[in-house]
Short mmCIF file of N, CA and C in Angstrom, two decimals:
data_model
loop_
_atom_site.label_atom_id
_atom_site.label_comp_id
_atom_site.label_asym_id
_atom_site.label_seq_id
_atom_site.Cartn_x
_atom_site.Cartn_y
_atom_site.Cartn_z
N UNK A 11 -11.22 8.87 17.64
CA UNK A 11 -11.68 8.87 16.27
C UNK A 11 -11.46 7.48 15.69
N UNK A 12 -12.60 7.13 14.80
CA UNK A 12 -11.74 5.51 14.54
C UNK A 12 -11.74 5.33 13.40
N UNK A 13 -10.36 4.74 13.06
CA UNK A 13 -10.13 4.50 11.80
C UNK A 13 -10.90 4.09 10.52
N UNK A 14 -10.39 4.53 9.53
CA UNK A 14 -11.64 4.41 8.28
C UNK A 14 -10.94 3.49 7.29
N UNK A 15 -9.63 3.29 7.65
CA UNK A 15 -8.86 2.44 6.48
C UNK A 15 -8.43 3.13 5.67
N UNK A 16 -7.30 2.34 4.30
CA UNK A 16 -6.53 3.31 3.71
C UNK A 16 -7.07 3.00 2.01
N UNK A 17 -8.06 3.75 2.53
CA UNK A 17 -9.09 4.22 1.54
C UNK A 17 -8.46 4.95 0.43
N UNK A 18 -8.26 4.75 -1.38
CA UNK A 18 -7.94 5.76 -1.96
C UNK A 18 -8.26 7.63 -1.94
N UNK A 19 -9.58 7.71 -1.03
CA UNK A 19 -9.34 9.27 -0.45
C UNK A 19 -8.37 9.51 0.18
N UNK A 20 -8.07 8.80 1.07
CA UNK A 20 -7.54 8.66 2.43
C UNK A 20 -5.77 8.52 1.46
N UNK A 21 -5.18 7.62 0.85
CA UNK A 21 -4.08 8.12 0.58
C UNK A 21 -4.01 9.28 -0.24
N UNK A 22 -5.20 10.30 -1.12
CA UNK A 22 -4.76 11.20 -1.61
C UNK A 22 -4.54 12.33 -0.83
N UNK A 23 -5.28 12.10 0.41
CA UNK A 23 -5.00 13.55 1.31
C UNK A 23 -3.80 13.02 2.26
N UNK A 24 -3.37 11.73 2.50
CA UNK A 24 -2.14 11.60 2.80
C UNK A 24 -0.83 12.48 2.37
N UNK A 25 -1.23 12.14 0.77
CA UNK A 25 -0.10 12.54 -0.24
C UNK A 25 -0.27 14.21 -0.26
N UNK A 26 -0.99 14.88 -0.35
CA UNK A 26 -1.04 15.80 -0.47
C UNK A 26 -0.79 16.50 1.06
N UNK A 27 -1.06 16.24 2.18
CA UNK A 27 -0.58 16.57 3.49
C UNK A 27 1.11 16.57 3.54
N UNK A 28 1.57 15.56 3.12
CA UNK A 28 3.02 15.45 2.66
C UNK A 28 3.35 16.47 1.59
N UNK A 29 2.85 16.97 0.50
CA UNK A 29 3.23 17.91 -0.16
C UNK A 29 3.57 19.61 0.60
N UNK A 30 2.48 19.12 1.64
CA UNK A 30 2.52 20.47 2.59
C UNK A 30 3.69 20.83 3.39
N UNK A 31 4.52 19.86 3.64
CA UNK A 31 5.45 19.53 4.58
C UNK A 31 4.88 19.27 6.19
N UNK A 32 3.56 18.40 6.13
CA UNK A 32 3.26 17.96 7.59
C UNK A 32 3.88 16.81 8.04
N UNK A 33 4.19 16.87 9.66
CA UNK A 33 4.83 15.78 9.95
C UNK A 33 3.95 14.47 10.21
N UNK A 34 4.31 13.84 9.74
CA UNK A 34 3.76 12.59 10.37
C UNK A 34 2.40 11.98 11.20
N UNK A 35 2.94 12.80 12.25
CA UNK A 35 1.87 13.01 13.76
C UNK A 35 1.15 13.83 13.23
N UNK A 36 1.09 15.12 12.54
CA UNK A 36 0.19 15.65 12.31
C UNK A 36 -0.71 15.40 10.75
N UNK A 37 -0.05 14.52 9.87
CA UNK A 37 -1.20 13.63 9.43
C UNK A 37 -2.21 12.88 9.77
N UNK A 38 -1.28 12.27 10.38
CA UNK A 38 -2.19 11.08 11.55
C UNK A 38 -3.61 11.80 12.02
N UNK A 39 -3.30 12.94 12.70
CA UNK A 39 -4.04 13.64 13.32
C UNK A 39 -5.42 13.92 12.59
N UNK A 40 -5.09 14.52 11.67
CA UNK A 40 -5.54 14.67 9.92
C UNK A 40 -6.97 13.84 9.62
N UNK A 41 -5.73 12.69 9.75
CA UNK A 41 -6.59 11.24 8.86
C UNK A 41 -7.48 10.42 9.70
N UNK A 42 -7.11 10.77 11.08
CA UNK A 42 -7.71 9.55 11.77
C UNK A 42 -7.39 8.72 12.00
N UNK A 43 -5.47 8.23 11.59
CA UNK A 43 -4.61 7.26 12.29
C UNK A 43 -3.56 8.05 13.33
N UNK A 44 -3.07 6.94 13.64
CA UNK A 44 -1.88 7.02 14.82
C UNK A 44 -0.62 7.60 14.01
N UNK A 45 0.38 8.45 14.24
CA UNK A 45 1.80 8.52 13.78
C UNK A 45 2.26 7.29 12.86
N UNK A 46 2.32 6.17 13.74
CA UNK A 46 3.00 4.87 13.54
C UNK A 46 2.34 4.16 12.28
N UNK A 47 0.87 4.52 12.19
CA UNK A 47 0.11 3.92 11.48
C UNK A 47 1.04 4.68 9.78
N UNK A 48 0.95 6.00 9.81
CA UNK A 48 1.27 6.58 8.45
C UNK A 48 2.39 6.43 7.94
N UNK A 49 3.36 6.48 9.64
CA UNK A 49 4.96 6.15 8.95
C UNK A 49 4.69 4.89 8.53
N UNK A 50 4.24 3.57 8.69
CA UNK A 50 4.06 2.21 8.50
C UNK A 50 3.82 2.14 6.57
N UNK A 51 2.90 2.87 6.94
CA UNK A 51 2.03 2.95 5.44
C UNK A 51 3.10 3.46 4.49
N UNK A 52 3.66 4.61 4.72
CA UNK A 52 4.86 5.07 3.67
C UNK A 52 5.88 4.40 3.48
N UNK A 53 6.46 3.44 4.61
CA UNK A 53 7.60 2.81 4.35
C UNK A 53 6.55 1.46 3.70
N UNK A 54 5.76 0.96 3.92
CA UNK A 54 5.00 0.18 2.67
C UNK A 54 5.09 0.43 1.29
N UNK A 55 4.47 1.96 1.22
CA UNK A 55 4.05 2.23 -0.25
C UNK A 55 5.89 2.58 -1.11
N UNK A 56 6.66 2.62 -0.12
CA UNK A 56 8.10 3.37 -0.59
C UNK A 56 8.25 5.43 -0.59
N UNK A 57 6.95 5.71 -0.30
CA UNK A 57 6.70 7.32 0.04
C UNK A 57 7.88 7.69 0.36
N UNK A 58 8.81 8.96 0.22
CA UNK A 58 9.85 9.30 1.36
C UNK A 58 8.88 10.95 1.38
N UNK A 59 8.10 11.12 0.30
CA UNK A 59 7.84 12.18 0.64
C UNK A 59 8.42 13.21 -0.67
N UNK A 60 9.51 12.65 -1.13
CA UNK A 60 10.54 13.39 -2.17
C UNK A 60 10.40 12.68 -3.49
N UNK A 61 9.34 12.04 -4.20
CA UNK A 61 8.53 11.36 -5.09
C UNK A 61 9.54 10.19 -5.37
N UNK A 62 10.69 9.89 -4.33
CA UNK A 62 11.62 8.60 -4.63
C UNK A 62 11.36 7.57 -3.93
N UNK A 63 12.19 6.29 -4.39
CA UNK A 63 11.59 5.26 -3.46
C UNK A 63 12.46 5.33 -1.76
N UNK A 64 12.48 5.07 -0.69
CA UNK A 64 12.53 4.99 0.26
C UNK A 64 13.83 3.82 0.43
N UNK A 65 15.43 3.91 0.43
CA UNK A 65 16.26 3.15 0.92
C UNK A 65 16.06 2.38 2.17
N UNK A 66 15.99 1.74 2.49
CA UNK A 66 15.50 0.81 3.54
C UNK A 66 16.65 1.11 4.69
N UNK A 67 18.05 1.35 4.54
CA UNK A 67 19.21 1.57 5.45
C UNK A 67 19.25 2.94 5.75
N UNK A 68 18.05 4.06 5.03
CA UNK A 68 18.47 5.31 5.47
C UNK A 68 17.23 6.15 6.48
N UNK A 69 17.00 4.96 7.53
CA UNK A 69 15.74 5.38 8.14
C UNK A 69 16.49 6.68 8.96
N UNK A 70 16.11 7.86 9.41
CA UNK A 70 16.34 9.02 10.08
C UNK A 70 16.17 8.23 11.76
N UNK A 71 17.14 8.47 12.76
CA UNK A 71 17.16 7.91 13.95
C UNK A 71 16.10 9.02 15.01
N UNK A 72 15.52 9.61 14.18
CA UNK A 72 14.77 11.11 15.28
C UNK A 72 13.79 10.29 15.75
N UNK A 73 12.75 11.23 16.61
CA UNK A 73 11.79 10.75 17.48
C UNK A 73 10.72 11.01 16.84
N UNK A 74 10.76 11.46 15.78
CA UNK A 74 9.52 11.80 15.19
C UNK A 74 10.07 12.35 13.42
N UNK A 75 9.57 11.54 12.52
CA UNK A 75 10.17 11.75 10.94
C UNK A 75 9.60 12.83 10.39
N UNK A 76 9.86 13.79 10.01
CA UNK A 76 9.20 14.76 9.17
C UNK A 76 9.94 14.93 7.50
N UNK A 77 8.80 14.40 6.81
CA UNK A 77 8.89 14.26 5.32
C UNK A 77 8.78 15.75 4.97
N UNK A 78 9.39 15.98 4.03
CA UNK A 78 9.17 17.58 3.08
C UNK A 78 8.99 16.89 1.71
N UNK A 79 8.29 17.75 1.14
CA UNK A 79 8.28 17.67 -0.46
C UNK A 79 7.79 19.37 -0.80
N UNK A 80 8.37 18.77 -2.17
CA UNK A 80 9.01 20.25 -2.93
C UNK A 80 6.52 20.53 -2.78
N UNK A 81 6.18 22.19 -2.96
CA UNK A 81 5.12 22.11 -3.08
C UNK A 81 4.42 21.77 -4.21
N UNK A 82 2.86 21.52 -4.56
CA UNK A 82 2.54 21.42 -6.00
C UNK A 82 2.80 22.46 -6.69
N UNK A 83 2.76 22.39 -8.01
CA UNK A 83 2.50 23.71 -8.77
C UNK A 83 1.15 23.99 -9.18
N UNK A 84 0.96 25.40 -8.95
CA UNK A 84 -0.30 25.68 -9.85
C UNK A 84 -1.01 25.10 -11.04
N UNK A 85 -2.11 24.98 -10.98
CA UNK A 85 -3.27 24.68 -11.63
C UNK A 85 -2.68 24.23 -13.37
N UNK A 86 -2.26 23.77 -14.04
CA UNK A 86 -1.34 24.08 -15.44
C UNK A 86 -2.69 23.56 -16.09
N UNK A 87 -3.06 24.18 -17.30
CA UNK A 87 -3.87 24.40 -18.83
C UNK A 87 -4.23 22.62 -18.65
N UNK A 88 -5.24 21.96 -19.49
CA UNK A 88 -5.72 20.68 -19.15
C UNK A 88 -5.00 20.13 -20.28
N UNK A 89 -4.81 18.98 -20.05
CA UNK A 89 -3.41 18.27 -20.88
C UNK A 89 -4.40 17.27 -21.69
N UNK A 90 -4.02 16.78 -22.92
CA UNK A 90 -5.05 15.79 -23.55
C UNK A 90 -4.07 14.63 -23.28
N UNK A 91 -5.14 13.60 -23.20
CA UNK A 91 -4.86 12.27 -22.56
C UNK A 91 -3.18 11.23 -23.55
N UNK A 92 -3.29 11.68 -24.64
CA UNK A 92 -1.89 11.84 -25.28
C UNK A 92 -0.82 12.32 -24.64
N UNK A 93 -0.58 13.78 -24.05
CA UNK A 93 0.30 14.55 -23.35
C UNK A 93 -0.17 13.78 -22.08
N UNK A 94 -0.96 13.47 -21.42
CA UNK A 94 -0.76 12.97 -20.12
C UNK A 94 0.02 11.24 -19.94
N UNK A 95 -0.10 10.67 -21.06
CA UNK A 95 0.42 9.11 -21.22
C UNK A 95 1.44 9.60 -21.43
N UNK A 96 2.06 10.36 -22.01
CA UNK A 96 3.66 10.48 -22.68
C UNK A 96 4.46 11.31 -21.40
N UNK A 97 3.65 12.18 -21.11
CA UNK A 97 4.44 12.52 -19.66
C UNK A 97 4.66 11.32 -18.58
N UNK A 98 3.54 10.14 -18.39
CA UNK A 98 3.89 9.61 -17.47
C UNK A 98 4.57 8.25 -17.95
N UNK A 99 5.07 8.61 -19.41
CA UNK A 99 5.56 7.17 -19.87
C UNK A 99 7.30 7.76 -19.75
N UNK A 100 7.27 9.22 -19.99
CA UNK A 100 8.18 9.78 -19.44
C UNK A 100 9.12 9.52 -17.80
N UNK A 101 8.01 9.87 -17.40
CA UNK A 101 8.16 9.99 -15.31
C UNK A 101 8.93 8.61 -15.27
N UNK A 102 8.19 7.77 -16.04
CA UNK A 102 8.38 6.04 -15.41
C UNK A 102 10.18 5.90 -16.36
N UNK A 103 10.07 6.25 -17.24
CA UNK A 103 11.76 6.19 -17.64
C UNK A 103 12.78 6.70 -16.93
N UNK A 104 12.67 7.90 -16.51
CA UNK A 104 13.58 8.71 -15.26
C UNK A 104 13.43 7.93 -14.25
N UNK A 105 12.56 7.81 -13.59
CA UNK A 105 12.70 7.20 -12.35
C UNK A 105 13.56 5.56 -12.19
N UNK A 106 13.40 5.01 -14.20
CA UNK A 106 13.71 3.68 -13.64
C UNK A 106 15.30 4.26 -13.84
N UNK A 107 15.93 5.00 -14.61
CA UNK A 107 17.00 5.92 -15.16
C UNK A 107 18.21 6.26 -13.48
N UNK A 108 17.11 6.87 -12.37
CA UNK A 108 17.78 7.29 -11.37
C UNK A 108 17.60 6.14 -10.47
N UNK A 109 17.24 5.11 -10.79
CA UNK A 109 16.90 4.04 -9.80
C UNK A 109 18.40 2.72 -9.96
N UNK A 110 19.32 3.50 -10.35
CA UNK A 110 20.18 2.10 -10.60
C UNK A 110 20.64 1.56 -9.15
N UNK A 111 21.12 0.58 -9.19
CA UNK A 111 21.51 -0.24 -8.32
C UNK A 111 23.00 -0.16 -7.74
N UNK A 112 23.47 -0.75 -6.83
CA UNK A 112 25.18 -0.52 -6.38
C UNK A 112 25.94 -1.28 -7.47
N UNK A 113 25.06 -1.99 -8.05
CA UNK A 113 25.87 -2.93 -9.59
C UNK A 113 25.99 -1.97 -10.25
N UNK A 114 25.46 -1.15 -10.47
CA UNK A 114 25.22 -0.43 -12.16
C UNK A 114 24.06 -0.71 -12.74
N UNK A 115 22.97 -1.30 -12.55
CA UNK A 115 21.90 -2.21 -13.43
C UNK A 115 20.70 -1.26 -12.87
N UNK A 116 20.04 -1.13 -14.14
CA UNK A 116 18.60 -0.42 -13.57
C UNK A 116 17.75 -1.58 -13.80
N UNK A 117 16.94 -1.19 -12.88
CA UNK A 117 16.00 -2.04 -12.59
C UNK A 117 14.87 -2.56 -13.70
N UNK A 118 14.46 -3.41 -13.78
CA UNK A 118 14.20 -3.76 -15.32
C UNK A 118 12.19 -3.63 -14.96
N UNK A 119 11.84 -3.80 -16.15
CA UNK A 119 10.49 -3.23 -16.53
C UNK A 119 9.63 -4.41 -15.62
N UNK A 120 10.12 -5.45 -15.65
CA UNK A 120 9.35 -6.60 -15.03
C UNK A 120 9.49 -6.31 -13.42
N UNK A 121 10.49 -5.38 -12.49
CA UNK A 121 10.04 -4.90 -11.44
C UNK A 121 9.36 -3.99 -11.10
N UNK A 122 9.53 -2.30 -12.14
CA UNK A 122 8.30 -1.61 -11.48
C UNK A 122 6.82 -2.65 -11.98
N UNK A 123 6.74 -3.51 -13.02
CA UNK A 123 4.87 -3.93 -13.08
C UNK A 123 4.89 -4.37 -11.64
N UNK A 124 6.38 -5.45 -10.80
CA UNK A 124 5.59 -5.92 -9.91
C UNK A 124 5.24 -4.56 -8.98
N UNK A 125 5.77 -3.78 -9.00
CA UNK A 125 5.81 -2.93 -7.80
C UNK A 125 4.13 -2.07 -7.99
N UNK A 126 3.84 -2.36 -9.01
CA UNK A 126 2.90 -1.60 -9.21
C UNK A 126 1.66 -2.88 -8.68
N UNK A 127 2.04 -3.77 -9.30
CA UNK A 127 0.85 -5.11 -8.71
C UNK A 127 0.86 -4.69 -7.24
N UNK A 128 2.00 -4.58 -6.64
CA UNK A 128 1.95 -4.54 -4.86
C UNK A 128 0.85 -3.42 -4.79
N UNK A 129 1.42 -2.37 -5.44
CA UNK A 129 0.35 -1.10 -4.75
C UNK A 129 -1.20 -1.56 -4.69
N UNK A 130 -1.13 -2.09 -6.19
CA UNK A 130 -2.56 -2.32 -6.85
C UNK A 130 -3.28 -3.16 -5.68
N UNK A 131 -2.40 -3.94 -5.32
CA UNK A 131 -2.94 -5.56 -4.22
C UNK A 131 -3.39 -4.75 -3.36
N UNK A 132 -2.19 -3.71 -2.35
CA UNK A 132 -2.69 -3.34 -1.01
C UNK A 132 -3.82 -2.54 -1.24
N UNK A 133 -4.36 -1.31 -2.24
CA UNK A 133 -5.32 -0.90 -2.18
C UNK A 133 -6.83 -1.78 -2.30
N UNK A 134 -6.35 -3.00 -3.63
CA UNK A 134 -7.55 -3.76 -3.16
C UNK A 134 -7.84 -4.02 -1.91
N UNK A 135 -7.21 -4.82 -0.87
CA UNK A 135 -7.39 -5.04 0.61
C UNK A 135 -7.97 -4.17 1.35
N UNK A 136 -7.33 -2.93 0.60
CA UNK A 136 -7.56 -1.61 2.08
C UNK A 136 -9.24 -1.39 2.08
N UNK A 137 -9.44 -1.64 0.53
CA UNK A 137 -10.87 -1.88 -0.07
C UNK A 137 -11.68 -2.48 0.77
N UNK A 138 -11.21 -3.70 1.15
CA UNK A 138 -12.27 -4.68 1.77
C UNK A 138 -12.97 -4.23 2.96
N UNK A 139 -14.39 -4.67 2.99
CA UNK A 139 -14.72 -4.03 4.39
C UNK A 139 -13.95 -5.46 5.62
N UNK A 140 -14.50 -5.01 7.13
CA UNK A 140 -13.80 -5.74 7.55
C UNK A 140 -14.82 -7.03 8.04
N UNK A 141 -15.34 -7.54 7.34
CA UNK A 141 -16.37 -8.56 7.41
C UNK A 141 -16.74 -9.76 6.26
N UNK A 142 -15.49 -8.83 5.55
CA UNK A 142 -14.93 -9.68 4.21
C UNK A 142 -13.71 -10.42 4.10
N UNK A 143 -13.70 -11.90 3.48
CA UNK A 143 -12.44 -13.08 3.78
C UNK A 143 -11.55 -11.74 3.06
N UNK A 144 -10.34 -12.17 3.58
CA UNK A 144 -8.79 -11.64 3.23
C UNK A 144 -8.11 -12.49 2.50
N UNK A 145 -8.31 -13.71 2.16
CA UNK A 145 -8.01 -14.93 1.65
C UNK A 145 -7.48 -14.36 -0.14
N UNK A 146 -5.54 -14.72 -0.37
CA UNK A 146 -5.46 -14.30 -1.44
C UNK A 146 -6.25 -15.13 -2.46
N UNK A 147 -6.55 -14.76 -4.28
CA UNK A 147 -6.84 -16.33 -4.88
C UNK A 147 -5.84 -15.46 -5.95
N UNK A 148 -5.26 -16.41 -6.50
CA UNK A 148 -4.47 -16.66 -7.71
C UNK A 148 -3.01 -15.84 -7.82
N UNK A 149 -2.44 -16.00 -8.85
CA UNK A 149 -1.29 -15.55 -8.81
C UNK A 149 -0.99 -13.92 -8.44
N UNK A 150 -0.34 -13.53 -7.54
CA UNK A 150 -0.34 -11.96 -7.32
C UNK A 150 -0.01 -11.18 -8.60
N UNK A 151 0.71 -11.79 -9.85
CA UNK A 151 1.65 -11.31 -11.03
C UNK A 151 0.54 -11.28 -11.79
N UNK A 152 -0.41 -11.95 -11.99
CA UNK A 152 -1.44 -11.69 -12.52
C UNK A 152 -2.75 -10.96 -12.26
N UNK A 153 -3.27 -10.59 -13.77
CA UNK A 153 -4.78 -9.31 -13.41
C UNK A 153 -5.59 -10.06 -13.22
N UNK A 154 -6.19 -11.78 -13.15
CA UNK A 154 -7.00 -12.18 -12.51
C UNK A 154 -6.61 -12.48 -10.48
N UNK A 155 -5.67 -11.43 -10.08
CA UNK A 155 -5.39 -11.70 -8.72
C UNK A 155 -6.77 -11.38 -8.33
N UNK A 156 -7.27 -11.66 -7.01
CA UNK A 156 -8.34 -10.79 -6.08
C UNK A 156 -8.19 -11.53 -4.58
N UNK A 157 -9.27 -10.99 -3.97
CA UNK A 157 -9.05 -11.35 -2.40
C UNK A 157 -10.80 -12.23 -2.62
N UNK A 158 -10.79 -13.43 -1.85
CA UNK A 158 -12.21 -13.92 -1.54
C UNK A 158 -13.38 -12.80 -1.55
N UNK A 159 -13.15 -12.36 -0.39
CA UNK A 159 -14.38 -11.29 -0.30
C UNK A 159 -15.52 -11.61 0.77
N UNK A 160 -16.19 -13.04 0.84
CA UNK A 160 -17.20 -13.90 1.50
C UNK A 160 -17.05 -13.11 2.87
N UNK A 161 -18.12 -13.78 3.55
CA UNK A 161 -18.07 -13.31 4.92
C UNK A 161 -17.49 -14.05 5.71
N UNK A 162 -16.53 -13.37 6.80
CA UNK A 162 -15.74 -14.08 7.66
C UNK A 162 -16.69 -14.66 8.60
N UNK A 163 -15.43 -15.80 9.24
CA UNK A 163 -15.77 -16.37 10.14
C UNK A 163 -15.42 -15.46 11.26
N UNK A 164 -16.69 -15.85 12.37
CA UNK A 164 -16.63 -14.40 13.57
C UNK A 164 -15.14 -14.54 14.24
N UNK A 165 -14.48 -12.94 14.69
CA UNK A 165 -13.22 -13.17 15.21
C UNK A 165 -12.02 -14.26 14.29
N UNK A 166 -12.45 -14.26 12.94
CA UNK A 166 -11.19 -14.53 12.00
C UNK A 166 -10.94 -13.57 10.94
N UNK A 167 -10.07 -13.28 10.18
CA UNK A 167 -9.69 -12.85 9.21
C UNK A 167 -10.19 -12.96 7.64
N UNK A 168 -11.04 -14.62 7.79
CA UNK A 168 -11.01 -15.56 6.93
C UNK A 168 -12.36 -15.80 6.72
N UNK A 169 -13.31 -16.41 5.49
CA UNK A 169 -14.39 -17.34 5.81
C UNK A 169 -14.13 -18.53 6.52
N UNK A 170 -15.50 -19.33 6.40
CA UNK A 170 -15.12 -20.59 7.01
C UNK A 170 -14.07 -21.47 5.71
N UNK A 171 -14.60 -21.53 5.21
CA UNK A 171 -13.40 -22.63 4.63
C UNK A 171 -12.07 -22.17 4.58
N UNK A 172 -12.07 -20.65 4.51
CA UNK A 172 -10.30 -20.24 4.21
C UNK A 172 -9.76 -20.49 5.39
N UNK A 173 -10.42 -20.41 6.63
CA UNK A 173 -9.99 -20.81 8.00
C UNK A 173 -9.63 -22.19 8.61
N UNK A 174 -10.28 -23.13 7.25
CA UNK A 174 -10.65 -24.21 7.52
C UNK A 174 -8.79 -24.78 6.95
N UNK A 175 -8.56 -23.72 6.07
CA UNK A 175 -7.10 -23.86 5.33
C UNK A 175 -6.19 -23.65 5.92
N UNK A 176 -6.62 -22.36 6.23
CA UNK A 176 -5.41 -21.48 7.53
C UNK A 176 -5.23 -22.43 8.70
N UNK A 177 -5.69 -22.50 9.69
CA UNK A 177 -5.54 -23.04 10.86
C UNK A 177 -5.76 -24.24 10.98
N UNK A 178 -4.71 -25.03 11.68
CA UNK A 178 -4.86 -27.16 12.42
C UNK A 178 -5.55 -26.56 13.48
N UNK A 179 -6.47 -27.36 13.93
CA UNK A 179 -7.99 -27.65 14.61
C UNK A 179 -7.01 -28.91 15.58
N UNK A 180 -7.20 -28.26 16.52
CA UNK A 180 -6.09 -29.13 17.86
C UNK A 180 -7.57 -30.47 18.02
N UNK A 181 -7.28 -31.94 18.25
CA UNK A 181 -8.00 -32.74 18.99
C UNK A 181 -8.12 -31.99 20.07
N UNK A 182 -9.97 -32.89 20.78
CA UNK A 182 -9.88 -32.55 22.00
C UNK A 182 -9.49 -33.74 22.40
N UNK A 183 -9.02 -33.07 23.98
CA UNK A 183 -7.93 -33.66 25.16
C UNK A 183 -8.82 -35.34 25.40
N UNK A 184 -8.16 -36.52 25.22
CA UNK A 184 -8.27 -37.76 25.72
C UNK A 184 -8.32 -38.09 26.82
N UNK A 185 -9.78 -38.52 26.85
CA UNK A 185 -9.72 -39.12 28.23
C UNK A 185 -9.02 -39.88 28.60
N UNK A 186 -8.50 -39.91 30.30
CA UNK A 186 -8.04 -40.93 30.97
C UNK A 186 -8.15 -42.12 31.66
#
């Protein structure tokens, strides 16, 4: 089956496969990636599966990770866009609340934006088809970030000029 990229469909049925309590491998299976590919992706996005961020020292030593999360709840009455900002202006206070540090210090407002720029970045990318430069332009901290886009150069990553940036162009060999 071949991969389709990590398409915003593609992480919502991620996320929601994880709500199910599927393992890993059998996302993969799912989605159309490898095991390795999804665990990769979650320890990217910070996923543990348990809507927290992912400790970096508490990887599980098994042969195969299986995430649980609590299930969704039913369908709840439609919320007006007021109650939906204040709930999630809510979510984002708790989380920064249970997020303190081995100092004591919670993490301050200027790290979840970046953390949120990261997400924002990798989904742009995942965006790109693969015939499009990867080439960052401008500051990542900023909303004028984007990726080139142009058409690559064949068997690069890059257009021609971003390649022309990326890579020293070896002389050829001197005659003797």
């Amino acid at each position: 089956m071949a991969a389709i990229g990590w398409t915003p469909s593609v992480l919502n049925k991620m996320k929601s496969l994880l709500e199910r309590g599927m393992s890993t491998a059998e996302i993969g299976k799912k989605i159309g990636m490898s095991k390795n590919a999804v665990v990769g992706k979650l320890n990217r996005l910070g996923w543990t599966g348990k809507g927290k961020e992912s400790p970096a020292k508490k990887t599980p030593a098994k042969k195969e990770i299986v995430i649980k999360v609590k299930p969704a709840k039913k369908a709840a009455p439609k919320k007006t866009p007021a109650q939906v900002a204040q709930e999630k202006k809510a979510a984002l206070a708790a989380a920064a609340k249970d997020k303190k540090t081995a100092a004591g210090k919670t993490p301050s407002k200027k790290n979840l934006v970046a953390h949120q720029h990261m997400i924002q970045h990798a989904m742009e990318l995942a965006m790109l088809r693969p015939d499009q430069c990867r080439w960052p332009i401008g500051n990542p901290d900023s909303d004028k970030f984007h990726f080139c886009g142009e058409k690559v150069f064949p068997g690069k990553p890059y257009c021609y000029e971003h390649c022309r940036a990326a890579y020293q162009m070896m002389p050829p060999p001197k005659k003797q």
